[in-house]
Coordinates of C-alpha atoms in Angstrom, one line a residue:
X340 CA 6.3 0.1 -29.6
X341 CA 6.0 -0.8 -26.0
X342 CA 3.7 -3.2 -24.1
X343 CA 1.7 -2.9 -20.9
X344 CA -1.5 -4.1 -19.3
X345 CA -1.9 -1.0 -16.9
X346 CA -5.5 0.3 -16.7
X347 CA -6.0 4.0 -17.8
X348 CA -7.6 6.4 -15.4
X349 CA -11.3 6.7 -16.2
X350 CA -12.0 10.0 -18.2
X351 CA -15.7 10.3 -17.8
X352 CA -19.0 8.4 -17.0
X353 CA -22.1 8.6 -19.0
X354 CA -25.1 10.6 -17.3
X355 CA -27.7 8.3 -15.7
X356 CA -30.2 9.0 -18.5
X357 CA -27.5 8.2 -20.9
X358 CA -26.2 5.0 -19.3
X359 CA -27.2 2.8 -22.0
X360 CA -25.6 4.6 -24.9
X361 CA -22.2 2.7 -24.5
X362 CA -23.0 0.2 -21.8
X363 CA -22.0 -3.3 -21.7
X364 CA -25.0 -5.6 -21.2
X365 CA -24.9 -9.3 -20.1
X366 CA -27.9 -11.6 -21.2
X367 CA -28.9 -14.1 -18.7
X368 CA -31.2 -16.8 -19.8
X369 CA -32.6 -17.4 -16.2
X370 CA -33.5 -20.9 -16.5
X371 CA -29.9 -21.8 -17.5
X372 CA -27.9 -19.5 -15.4
X373 CA -27.8 -20.8 -11.7
X374 CA -30.1 -22.9 -9.8
X375 CA -30.7 -22.4 -6.3
X376 CA -33.0 -25.3 -5.2
X377 CA -31.6 -28.1 -6.9
X378 CA -34.7 -28.8 -9.2
X379 CA -32.6 -28.7 -12.6
X380 CA -34.0 -25.2 -13.4
X381 CA -32.1 -21.9 -13.0
X382 CA -34.1 -19.3 -10.8
X383 CA -33.9 -15.7 -9.3
X384 CA -32.3 -16.7 -6.1
X385 CA -29.7 -18.5 -8.2
X386 CA -28.8 -15.3 -10.1
X387 CA -28.7 -13.3 -6.8
X388 CA -25.9 -15.8 -5.5
X389 CA -23.8 -15.0 -8.6
X390 CA -24.2 -11.1 -8.5
X391 CA -20.4 -11.1 -7.1
X392 CA -19.5 -13.0 -10.3
X393 CA -21.3 -10.5 -12.3
X394 CA -19.7 -7.7 -10.4
X395 CA -16.4 -9.2 -11.1
X396 CA -17.1 -9.2 -14.8
X397 CA -17.4 -5.6 -15.0
X398 CA -20.9 -5.3 -16.8
X399 CA -23.0 -2.1 -16.8
X400 CA -26.3 -3.7 -17.0
X401 CA -28.0 -7.6 -16.9
X402 CA -30.6 -8.3 -19.6
X403 CA -33.0 -10.8 -18.1
X404 CA -34.7 -13.1 -20.4
X405 CA -38.4 -14.0 -19.8
X406 CA -39.0 -15.0 -16.0
X407 CA -42.7 -14.8 -16.0
X408 CA -45.2 -17.6 -15.5
X409 CA -45.0 -19.7 -18.5
X410 CA -45.7 -23.4 -19.8
X411 CA -42.4 -22.9 -21.5
X412 CA -43.7 -23.9 -25.1
X413 CA -41.1 -21.4 -26.2
X414 CA -38.6 -21.1 -23.4
X415 CA -40.7 -18.7 -21.6
X416 CA -41.5 -16.6 -24.4
X417 CA -45.0 -17.8 -24.0
X418 CA -46.1 -15.7 -21.2
X419 CA -49.1 -16.5 -18.8
X420 CA -48.9 -13.3 -16.8
X421 CA -46.8 -10.2 -17.7
X422 CA -46.8 -9.0 -14.0
X423 CA -45.6 -11.9 -12.0
X424 CA -42.6 -14.4 -11.7
X425 CA -42.9 -18.0 -12.6
X426 CA -43.1 -20.0 -9.1
X427 CA -40.3 -22.4 -10.5
X428 CA -38.2 -19.3 -10.7
X429 CA -39.0 -17.5 -7.7
X430 CA -41.6 -14.9 -6.4
X431 CA -42.0 -11.1 -6.6
X432 CA -40.1 -10.7 -3.5
X433 CA -37.2 -12.4 -5.0
X434 CA -37.5 -10.2 -8.1
X435 CA -37.0 -7.0 -5.6
X436 CA -34.3 -8.6 -4.1
X437 CA -32.5 -9.3 -7.4
X438 CA -33.2 -5.6 -8.2
X439 CA -31.8 -4.5 -5.0
X440 CA -28.6 -6.9 -5.3
X441 CA -27.9 -5.7 -8.8
X442 CA -28.3 -1.8 -7.8
X443 CA -26.2 -2.5 -4.9
X444 CA -23.4 -3.6 -7.0
X445 CA -23.8 -0.8 -9.6
X446 CA -25.4 -2.9 -12.3
X447 CA -28.5 -1.8 -14.1
X448 CA -31.5 -4.2 -15.0
X449 CA -33.1 -4.8 -18.3
X450 CA -36.3 -7.1 -18.7
X451 CA -37.7 -8.7 -21.7
X452 CA -41.1 -7.8 -22.6
X453 CA -43.0 -9.8 -25.3
X454 CA -45.8 -7.8 -26.7
X455 CA -46.6 -9.5 -30.0
X456 CA -48.5 -12.6 -28.5
X457 CA -49.4 -14.0 -25.0
X458 CA -49.5 -17.7 -24.1
X459 CA -52.6 -19.7 -24.8
X460 CA -52.8 -20.0 -20.9
X461 CA -52.9 -16.1 -20.4
X462 CA -56.4 -15.2 -18.7
X463 CA -57.5 -13.2 -21.9
X464 CA -56.9 -15.9 -24.3
X465 CA -59.0 -18.5 -22.0
X466 CA -61.7 -16.0 -21.7
X467 CA -61.8 -15.6 -25.4
X468 CA -61.9 -19.5 -26.0
X469 CA -64.8 -19.5 -23.6
X470 CA -66.6 -16.3 -24.9
X471 CA -66.9 -17.5 -28.5
X472 CA -67.0 -15.7 -31.9
X473 CA -67.8 -11.9 -32.2
X474 CA -66.9 -11.2 -28.5
X475 CA -65.0 -8.4 -26.9
X476 CA -62.8 -11.1 -25.4
X477 CA -61.9 -12.4 -28.8
X478 CA -61.3 -9.1 -30.2
X479 CA -58.0 -8.8 -27.9
X480 CA -56.7 -11.6 -30.2
X481 CA -56.8 -12.1 -34.2
X482 CA -59.7 -14.5 -34.7
X483 CA -61.0 -15.3 -38.2
X484 CA -63.5 -17.8 -39.8
X485 CA -61.9 -20.4 -41.9
X486 CA -61.8 -20.9 -45.6
X487 CA -63.2 -23.9 -47.7
X488 CA -65.9 -26.2 -46.8
X489 CA -67.7 -25.1 -43.5
X490 CA -64.4 -23.1 -42.6
X491 CA -62.2 -26.2 -42.2
X492 CA -59.4 -24.6 -43.8
X493 CA -57.1 -22.1 -42.4
X494 CA -57.9 -18.5 -43.3
X495 CA -54.8 -18.0 -45.3
X496 CA -51.8 -20.1 -46.2
X497 CA -49.4 -18.2 -44.2
X498 CA -46.6 -20.2 -42.4
X499 CA -45.7 -19.8 -38.9
X500 CA -42.1 -18.8 -38.0
X501 CA -41.6 -22.2 -36.3
X502 CA -43.1 -24.0 -39.1
X503 CA -46.5 -25.3 -40.1
X504 CA -49.6 -23.2 -40.4
X505 CA -49.7 -19.7 -38.8
X506 CA -53.4 -20.5 -38.0
X507 CA -54.8 -22.9 -35.1
X508 CA -58.5 -23.8 -35.1
X509 CA -60.5 -23.7 -32.0
X510 CA -63.2 -26.2 -31.1
X511 CA -66.1 -23.9 -32.2
X512 CA -64.4 -23.7 -35.7
X513 CA -62.8 -20.3 -35.8
X514 CA -59.1 -19.9 -36.2
X515 CA -56.6 -17.6 -34.4
X516 CA -53.1 -16.2 -35.8
X517 CA -50.0 -17.4 -34.1
X518 CA -46.9 -16.3 -36.1
X519 CA -44.7 -18.5 -33.8
X520 CA -45.9 -21.4 -31.9
X521 CA -49.6 -22.3 -31.7
X522 CA -49.2 -21.9 -27.8
X523 CA -48.6 -18.2 -28.6
X524 CA -51.6 -16.6 -29.9
X525 CA -51.0 -13.0 -31.6
X526 CA -52.6 -10.1 -29.9
X527 CA -54.5 -7.6 -31.7
X528 CA -53.0 -4.3 -31.5
X529 CA -55.9 -2.5 -32.9
X530 CA -57.7 -3.1 -29.6
X531 CA -57.3 -0.2 -27.1
X532 CA -57.3 -2.6 -24.1
X533 CA -54.4 -4.4 -25.2
X534 CA -52.5 -0.8 -25.7
X535 CA -53.6 0.1 -22.2
X536 CA -52.6 -3.1 -20.4
X537 CA -49.1 -2.9 -21.7
X538 CA -48.6 0.6 -20.4
X539 CA -49.6 -0.8 -17.2
X540 CA -47.1 -3.5 -17.5
X541 CA -44.4 -1.0 -18.2
X542 CA -45.4 1.0 -15.2
X543 CA -45.5 -2.1 -13.0
X544 CA -41.9 -3.2 -13.8
X545 CA -40.4 0.3 -13.8
X546 CA -42.1 1.1 -10.2
X547 CA -40.1 -1.9 -9.0
X548 CA -36.9 -0.5 -10.2
X549 CA -36.4 -2.0 -13.5
X550 CA -34.1 0.5 -15.7
X551 CA -35.0 -0.8 -19.3
X552 CA -36.8 -3.1 -21.6
X553 CA -35.7 -5.5 -24.2
X554 CA -38.7 -5.3 -26.7
X555 CA -39.2 -8.9 -28.2
X556 CA -40.3 -9.1 -32.0
X557 CA -40.7 -5.2 -31.8
X558 CA -41.6 -5.2 -35.6
X559 CA -44.6 -7.3 -35.5
X560 CA -47.4 -5.9 -33.4
X561 CA -49.2 -4.0 -36.4
X562 CA -50.9 -6.1 -39.1
X563 CA -52.9 -5.4 -42.1
X564 CA -55.4 -8.0 -42.1
X565 CA -57.7 -6.5 -44.8
X566 CA -59.5 -9.2 -46.4
X567 CA -59.1 -11.1 -48.7
X568 CA -56.0 -12.3 -47.0
X569 CA -53.2 -12.4 -49.8
X570 CA -51.4 -15.7 -50.3
X571 CA -47.7 -16.2 -49.0
X572 CA -46.8 -16.6 -52.8
X573 CA -47.6 -12.9 -53.5
X574 CA -46.1 -11.5 -50.2
X575 CA -43.0 -9.4 -50.5
X576 CA -39.7 -10.4 -48.8
X577 CA -39.3 -9.1 -45.3
X578 CA -36.1 -7.6 -46.4
X579 CA -37.4 -5.6 -49.1
X580 CA -40.8 -4.8 -48.0
X581 CA -40.2 -1.2 -46.4
X582 CA -43.4 -1.5 -44.6
X583 CA -45.5 -3.1 -47.2
X584 CA -45.5 -6.4 -45.8
X585 CA -49.1 -7.2 -43.9
X586 CA -47.2 -8.9 -40.8
X587 CA -44.1 -7.1 -40.4
X588 CA -42.5 -3.8 -39.9
X589 CA -45.9 -1.8 -40.5
X590 CA -45.7 2.0 -39.9
X591 CA -48.3 2.0 -37.5
X592 CA -46.2 0.1 -34.9
X593 CA -44.3 3.3 -34.1
X594 CA -47.6 5.0 -32.7
X595 CA -47.4 2.2 -30.1
X596 CA -43.8 3.1 -29.2
X597 CA -44.6 6.7 -28.9
X598 CA -47.2 5.9 -26.2
X599 CA -44.5 3.7 -24.6
X600 CA -41.7 6.3 -24.7
X601 CA -44.1 8.8 -23.1
X602 CA -44.5 6.2 -20.2
X603 CA -40.9 5.7 -19.9
X604 CA -39.9 9.3 -19.9
X605 CA -42.2 10.0 -17.0
X606 CA -39.5 8.3 -14.8
X607 CA -36.2 9.9 -13.5
X608 CA -33.9 8.8 -15.1
X609 CA -36.1 7.8 -18.2
X610 CA -36.5 3.9 -18.7
X611 CA -34.3 2.7 -21.6
X612 CA -35.8 0.3 -24.2
X613 CA -34.0 -1.6 -27.2
X614 CA -36.1 -3.2 -29.8
X615 CA -35.5 -6.6 -31.5
X616 CA -36.6 -5.6 -35.0
X617 CA -35.4 -7.7 -37.8
X618 CA -35.7 -5.0 -40.4
X619 CA -33.5 -3.5 -43.0
X620 CA -30.6 -1.3 -41.5
X621 CA -32.1 1.8 -42.8
X622 CA -35.6 1.2 -41.0
X623 CA -34.0 0.2 -37.8
X624 CA -33.7 3.9 -37.1
X625 CA -37.6 4.5 -36.7
X626 CA -37.4 2.0 -33.8
X627 CA -34.4 3.6 -32.3
X628 CA -35.7 7.1 -32.6
X629 CA -35.7 9.5 -29.5
X630 CA -39.7 9.4 -29.4
X631 CA -39.7 5.7 -29.8
X632 CA -37.6 2.9 -28.1
X633 CA -34.6 4.9 -28.4
X634 CA -32.3 1.9 -29.4
X635 CA -32.8 -1.1 -31.7
X636 CA -30.6 -4.4 -31.8
X637 CA -28.0 -4.3 -34.8
X638 CA -27.6 -8.2 -35.7
X639 CA -25.5 -7.4 -38.7
X640 CA -22.2 -8.3 -36.9
X641 CA -23.9 -11.4 -35.8
X642 CA -24.9 -12.6 -39.3
X643 CA -21.4 -11.8 -40.7
X644 CA -18.7 -14.3 -41.1
X645 CA -15.2 -13.7 -40.1
X646 CA -14.1 -11.3 -42.8
X647 CA -12.3 -7.9 -42.5
X648 CA -14.5 -6.2 -45.4
X649 CA -17.8 -7.4 -44.2
X650 CA -17.1 -6.3 -40.7
X651 CA -15.8 -2.9 -41.9
X652 CA -19.2 -2.4 -44.1
X653 CA -21.2 -3.3 -40.9
X654 CA -19.5 -1.0 -38.8
X655 CA -19.7 1.9 -40.9
X656 CA -23.3 1.6 -42.1
X657 CA -24.3 1.1 -38.5
X658 CA -22.5 3.9 -37.0
X659 CA -23.6 6.2 -39.6
X660 CA -27.3 5.2 -39.0
X661 CA -26.9 5.8 -35.3
X662 CA -25.4 9.4 -35.9
X663 CA -28.4 10.0 -38.3
X664 CA -31.1 9.6 -35.7
X665 CA -29.3 10.5 -32.6
X666 CA -29.3 7.0 -30.9
X667 CA -26.1 4.6 -30.4
X668 CA -25.4 1.3 -32.1
X669 CA -25.5 -1.9 -30.5
X670 CA -23.2 -4.9 -31.3
X671 CA -23.7 -8.6 -30.5
X672 CA -22.3 -11.9 -31.6
X673 CA -24.5 -14.4 -29.7
X674 CA -27.8 -14.7 -27.9
X675 CA -30.3 -17.4 -26.9
X676 CA -31.4 -17.7 -30.4
X677 CA -28.3 -18.5 -32.5
X678 CA -25.4 -21.0 -32.4
X679 CA -22.7 -19.6 -30.3
X680 CA -20.0 -17.6 -32.1
X681 CA -17.0 -19.4 -30.9
X682 CA -18.4 -22.5 -32.6
X683 CA -19.5 -20.6 -35.7
X684 CA -16.3 -19.1 -36.3
X685 CA -14.7 -22.6 -36.2
X686 CA -16.8 -23.9 -39.1
X687 CA -15.7 -23.6 -42.7
X688 CA -17.3 -20.9 -44.9
X689 CA -20.5 -21.9 -46.5
X690 CA -20.1 -23.2 -50.0
X691 CA -22.4 -20.9 -51.6
X692 CA -21.3 -17.9 -49.7
X693 CA -24.2 -17.6 -47.3
X694 CA -23.6 -16.8 -43.6
X695 CA -22.4 -19.7 -41.6
X696 CA -25.3 -19.9 -39.2
X697 CA -24.2 -23.5 -37.9
X698 CA -27.8 -25.0 -38.3
X699 CA -26.7 -27.7 -40.8
X700 CA -24.0 -28.6 -38.2
X701 CA -26.6 -28.8 -35.5
X702 CA -28.5 -31.2 -37.8
X703 CA -25.5 -33.5 -37.7
X704 CA -25.5 -33.6 -33.9
X705 CA -22.5 -31.5 -33.9
X706 CA -20.2 -34.0 -36.3
X707 CA -20.1 -32.6 -39.7
X708 CA -18.1 -30.7 -40.5
X709 CA -15.7 -30.9 -37.8
X710 CA -15.4 -27.6 -35.7
X711 CA -11.9 -26.0 -35.6
X712 CA -12.3 -25.3 -31.9
X713 CA -8.9 -23.3 -31.5
X714 CA -9.6 -21.3 -34.5
X715 CA -13.2 -20.4 -33.3
X716 CA -12.1 -19.6 -29.9
X717 CA -9.2 -17.3 -31.3
X718 CA -11.6 -15.6 -33.4
X719 CA -14.2 -15.1 -30.8
X720 CA -11.6 -13.7 -28.5
X721 CA -10.5 -11.2 -31.1
X722 CA -14.1 -10.5 -32.2
X723 CA -15.1 -9.2 -28.4
X724 CA -12.0 -6.9 -28.3
X725 CA -13.0 -5.3 -31.4
X726 CA -16.6 -5.1 -30.5
X727 CA -15.8 -3.7 -27.2
X728 CA -13.6 -1.0 -28.8
X729 CA -16.5 0.3 -30.9
X730 CA -18.7 3.2 -30.0
X731 CA -22.2 2.1 -28.7
X732 CA -23.4 -0.6 -26.4
X733 CA -22.2 -4.2 -26.4
X734 CA -24.4 -7.3 -25.7
X735 CA -22.7 -10.4 -24.3
X736 CA -24.6 -13.6 -24.0
X737 CA -24.1 -15.7 -20.9
X738 CA -21.2 -18.3 -21.1
X739 CA -19.4 -16.5 -23.9
X740 CA -17.0 -15.0 -21.5
X741 CA -16.0 -18.5 -20.8
X742 CA -15.4 -19.3 -24.7
X743 CA -18.2 -21.6 -24.4
X744 CA -18.9 -23.8 -27.3
X745 CA -22.2 -24.9 -28.7
X746 CA -23.8 -27.9 -27.6
X747 CA -24.3 -30.0 -30.8
X748 CA -24.7 -33.3 -29.5
X749 CA -28.0 -33.1 -27.7
X750 CA -30.3 -36.3 -28.3
X751 CA -33.7 -35.9 -29.8
X752 CA -35.3 -36.9 -26.6
X753 CA -33.9 -34.1 -24.7
X754 CA -34.9 -31.2 -27.0
X755 CA -37.2 -28.3 -25.8
X756 CA -37.4 -26.0 -28.6
X757 CA -40.8 -25.9 -30.5
X758 CA -38.7 -25.0 -33.9
X759 CA -37.5 -28.6 -33.8
X760 CA -41.1 -30.2 -33.3
X761 CA -42.9 -27.9 -35.7
X762 CA -40.6 -28.3 -38.4
X763 CA -40.5 -32.0 -37.7
X764 CA -36.8 -32.1 -37.3
X765 CA -35.8 -29.9 -40.4
X766 CA -34.2 -27.7 -37.8
X767 CA -32.6 -29.0 -34.6
X768 CA -33.5 -25.7 -32.9
X769 CA -31.9 -23.4 -30.2
X770 CA -31.3 -25.7 -27.1
X771 CA -27.6 -26.1 -27.8
X772 CA -26.9 -22.5 -26.6
X773 CA -29.2 -22.6 -23.8
X774 CA -27.7 -25.5 -21.8
X775 CA -27.1 -24.5 -18.2
X776 CA -23.7 -22.8 -17.6
X777 CA -20.7 -25.0 -16.0
X778 CA -19.6 -23.3 -12.7
X779 CA -17.2 -26.0 -11.4
X780 CA -15.0 -28.6 -13.0
X781 CA -17.0 -31.4 -11.8
X782 CA -20.3 -32.3 -9.8
X783 CA -23.6 -33.3 -10.9
X784 CA -24.3 -30.2 -12.9
X785 CA -21.0 -28.7 -13.0
X786 CA -22.0 -26.2 -10.1
X787 CA -25.3 -25.2 -11.8
X788 CA -27.1 -26.5 -8.9
X789 CA -27.1 -29.4 -6.6
X790 CA -29.3 -31.5 -8.7
X791 CA -29.1 -32.2 -12.5
X792 CA -29.9 -29.5 -15.5
X793 CA -33.0 -29.2 -17.6
X794 CA -30.9 -29.6 -20.7
X795 CA -28.1 -32.2 -20.8
X796 CA -24.5 -30.8 -20.1
X797 CA -21.7 -32.5 -22.1
X798 CA -18.8 -34.2 -20.3
X799 CA -16.5 -31.7 -21.9
X800 CA -18.3 -28.6 -19.9
X801 CA -16.0 -28.8 -17.0
X802 CA -12.9 -27.8 -18.9
X803 CA -14.8 -24.4 -19.8
X804 CA -16.1 -23.8 -16.2
X805 CA -15.6 -20.8 -14.3
X806 CA -13.7 -22.7 -11.7
X807 CA -11.3 -24.1 -14.5
X808 CA -10.7 -20.3 -15.6
X809 CA -10.6 -18.3 -12.4
X810 CA -7.2 -18.3 -11.5
X811 CA -5.6 -18.7 -15.2
X812 CA -4.5 -15.3 -16.3
X813 CA -4.6 -16.3 -20.1
X814 CA -8.3 -17.8 -19.9
X815 CA -11.1 -16.2 -21.8
X816 CA -12.8 -15.3 -18.7
X817 CA -9.7 -13.5 -17.5
X818 CA -9.8 -11.7 -21.0
X819 CA -13.0 -10.4 -20.6
X820 CA -12.7 -9.1 -16.9
X821 CA -9.5 -7.3 -18.3
X822 CA -11.1 -6.0 -21.4
X823 CA -14.2 -4.5 -19.4
X824 CA -12.1 -2.9 -16.8
X825 CA -9.7 -1.3 -19.4
X826 CA -12.7 -0.3 -21.3
X827 CA -14.3 1.4 -18.7
X828 CA -11.0 3.3 -18.3
X829 CA -10.6 4.2 -22.1
X830 CA -14.1 4.9 -22.8
X831 CA -14.9 8.7 -23.7
X832 CA -17.4 10.2 -26.2
X833 CA -18.8 8.2 -29.0
X834 CA -16.6 8.5 -32.2
X835 CA -14.3 6.5 -34.6
X836 CA -11.8 7.4 -37.1
X837 CA -10.4 4.7 -39.6
X838 CA -6.8 4.3 -40.2
X839 CA -5.9 2.5 -43.6
X840 CA -2.8 1.1 -44.8
X841 CA -2.4 -2.5 -43.7
X842 CA -4.3 -5.0 -45.7
X843 CA -6.6 -7.3 -44.1
X844 CA -6.9 -5.3 -41.0
X845 CA -9.3 -3.0 -38.9
X846 CA -7.6 -0.3 -37.3
X847 CA -9.4 2.8 -35.8
X848 CA -8.9 5.2 -33.2
X849 CA -11.2 6.5 -30.5
X850 CA -11.4 9.7 -28.6
X851 CA -8.3 10.1 -26.4
X852 CA -6.0 8.1 -28.2
X853 CA -7.3 4.6 -27.8
X854 CA -6.5 2.4 -30.9
X855 CA -8.0 -1.0 -31.8
X856 CA -6.3 -3.0 -34.4
X857 CA -7.6 -6.5 -35.7
X858 CA -5.7 -8.9 -37.9
X859 CA -8.1 -10.9 -40.4
X860 CA -5.1 -11.9 -42.7
X861 CA -3.1 -15.1 -42.7
X862 CA 0.2 -13.5 -41.5
X863 CA 1.5 -11.4 -38.5
X864 CA 1.3 -7.6 -39.4
X865 CA 3.2 -4.8 -37.9
X866 CA 1.7 -2.9 -34.9
X867 CA 1.3 0.8 -34.9
X868 CA 3.2 3.0 -32.5
X869 CA 1.9 2.8 -28.9
X870 CA 1.6 1.0 -25.8
X871 CA -0.3 -2.3 -26.0
X872 CA -2.9 -2.1 -23.1
X873 CA -4.6 -5.8 -24.1
X874 CA -4.4 -8.2 -26.7
X875 CA -6.7 -11.2 -27.4
X876 CA -3.8 -13.5 -28.1
X877 CA 0.1 -13.3 -27.2
X878 CA 1.8 -11.1 -29.7
X879 CA 4.6 -12.2 -32.2
X880 CA 7.3 -10.1 -30.9
X881 CA 6.4 -6.5 -32.2
X882 CA 3.6 -8.2 -34.6
X883 CA 0.0 -8.8 -34.3
X884 CA -0.7 -12.5 -35.1
X885 CA -3.6 -13.5 -37.3
X886 CA -7.0 -13.6 -35.8
X887 CA -6.0 -11.2 -33.2
X888 CA -7.2 -8.0 -31.8
X889 CA -4.8 -5.4 -29.7
X890 CA -5.6 -2.4 -28.0
X891 CA -3.1 0.5 -27.8
X892 CA -2.9 4.1 -26.3

């Protein structure tokens, strides 16, 4: 066994039409990435200024979370206008400049689209409130008369995802459905005007050069609201409903996405799309079909603790599903909705065997239990090498390339997430993973901008900054850069073959002789024959230490 970090000559690039199948996509939460004007909020010019950084990472695409006009009732996912830019973030001209800058660097752009609901400030919803019951304007949304005395009670006892009732009452007495915040009224996708308008939106951004779309809550658009509305006590579990739930994963949603696919395929190359659909693994294939969105997020690894058996099961199941429907799988460990995985992996296992999601730790303001930061980072580094070796596309969340920990100590007065307020503090929410990035070791906002930051950055952020890691060859940032460069050279066709024999390890080969070995056990293991191109931690002689991944050829 020999060791080297030399890069292998690239053996092939995907065609333009298939670029997304094995792409590395970097998610940017725009309000927390880079602030160009010192107002404490990240913006499009700020992202443009950091394109050289994105280029140095070696990513294939950026996924841009919502940048539309919004009152920020839900971090931008309450959209006032689907075909404009929030003036706090820039202009349409800035957006065009961003597309040009990314494309000039060879980076694709995927934008978020939020079709389940608008904001309550959207022109349509304001028209609906003014028009009154029974109007065509109200038919774009889901309005119902209430129950009880003079309609004073909600039409059903359904709960919002963010807590509290899923219904809000208007001044004239009617109620409207909102599966999320009250500021996010659900659209009525039985209305042809709604369907046509979103086709217009797809064309609007595609015409401006967008390469793909990430579809928020893709499984919620079509609903069965046949009266009488059932009580929540008799609703099936989402994970077991198989299309029978009145609100989630209805079969009719795929008719909508077939219409979308016709629009997306009218471009050369066709625009890509990926569904955020929280559905059983077997049902994700419908969203990822060739006549649908083409790809769907697989959150199974994100929702798995650091366990070799669970990881192997998830990988095998999802690769098989992708092969069945001709798509490619997606892999992700962190995003804007969950506790960062470098922190989750440093927390002890849940005593009841549930996924360690870190929510209880957040409620203690990041104090109980104590995070094993060294273990969490070590496992996060091993996890990313494992993920990047798998066939399919890998989604990275801004800051994970810095090994950034979750900010658990945010004071209640600074929180912004509606999940915290609607749950009355039963959940702390998602602000801890949305704190603006640290670019420099010091400064008012660690280089995020010349002013402060819209969420408080902790004093320890400077040690994780880009500046602190830039010239350190052992840093997590250096590991990501090396991994993406080497992956680009090793990547060929999709395919994976397991190699068994060493307990507590995941060992597989990819076409062209690329091997990946991850040690989940408590003791070092022997490495197979081959040259080590990269490892997530220093080797122990000729052995692979615990919580470490190595790539070999």
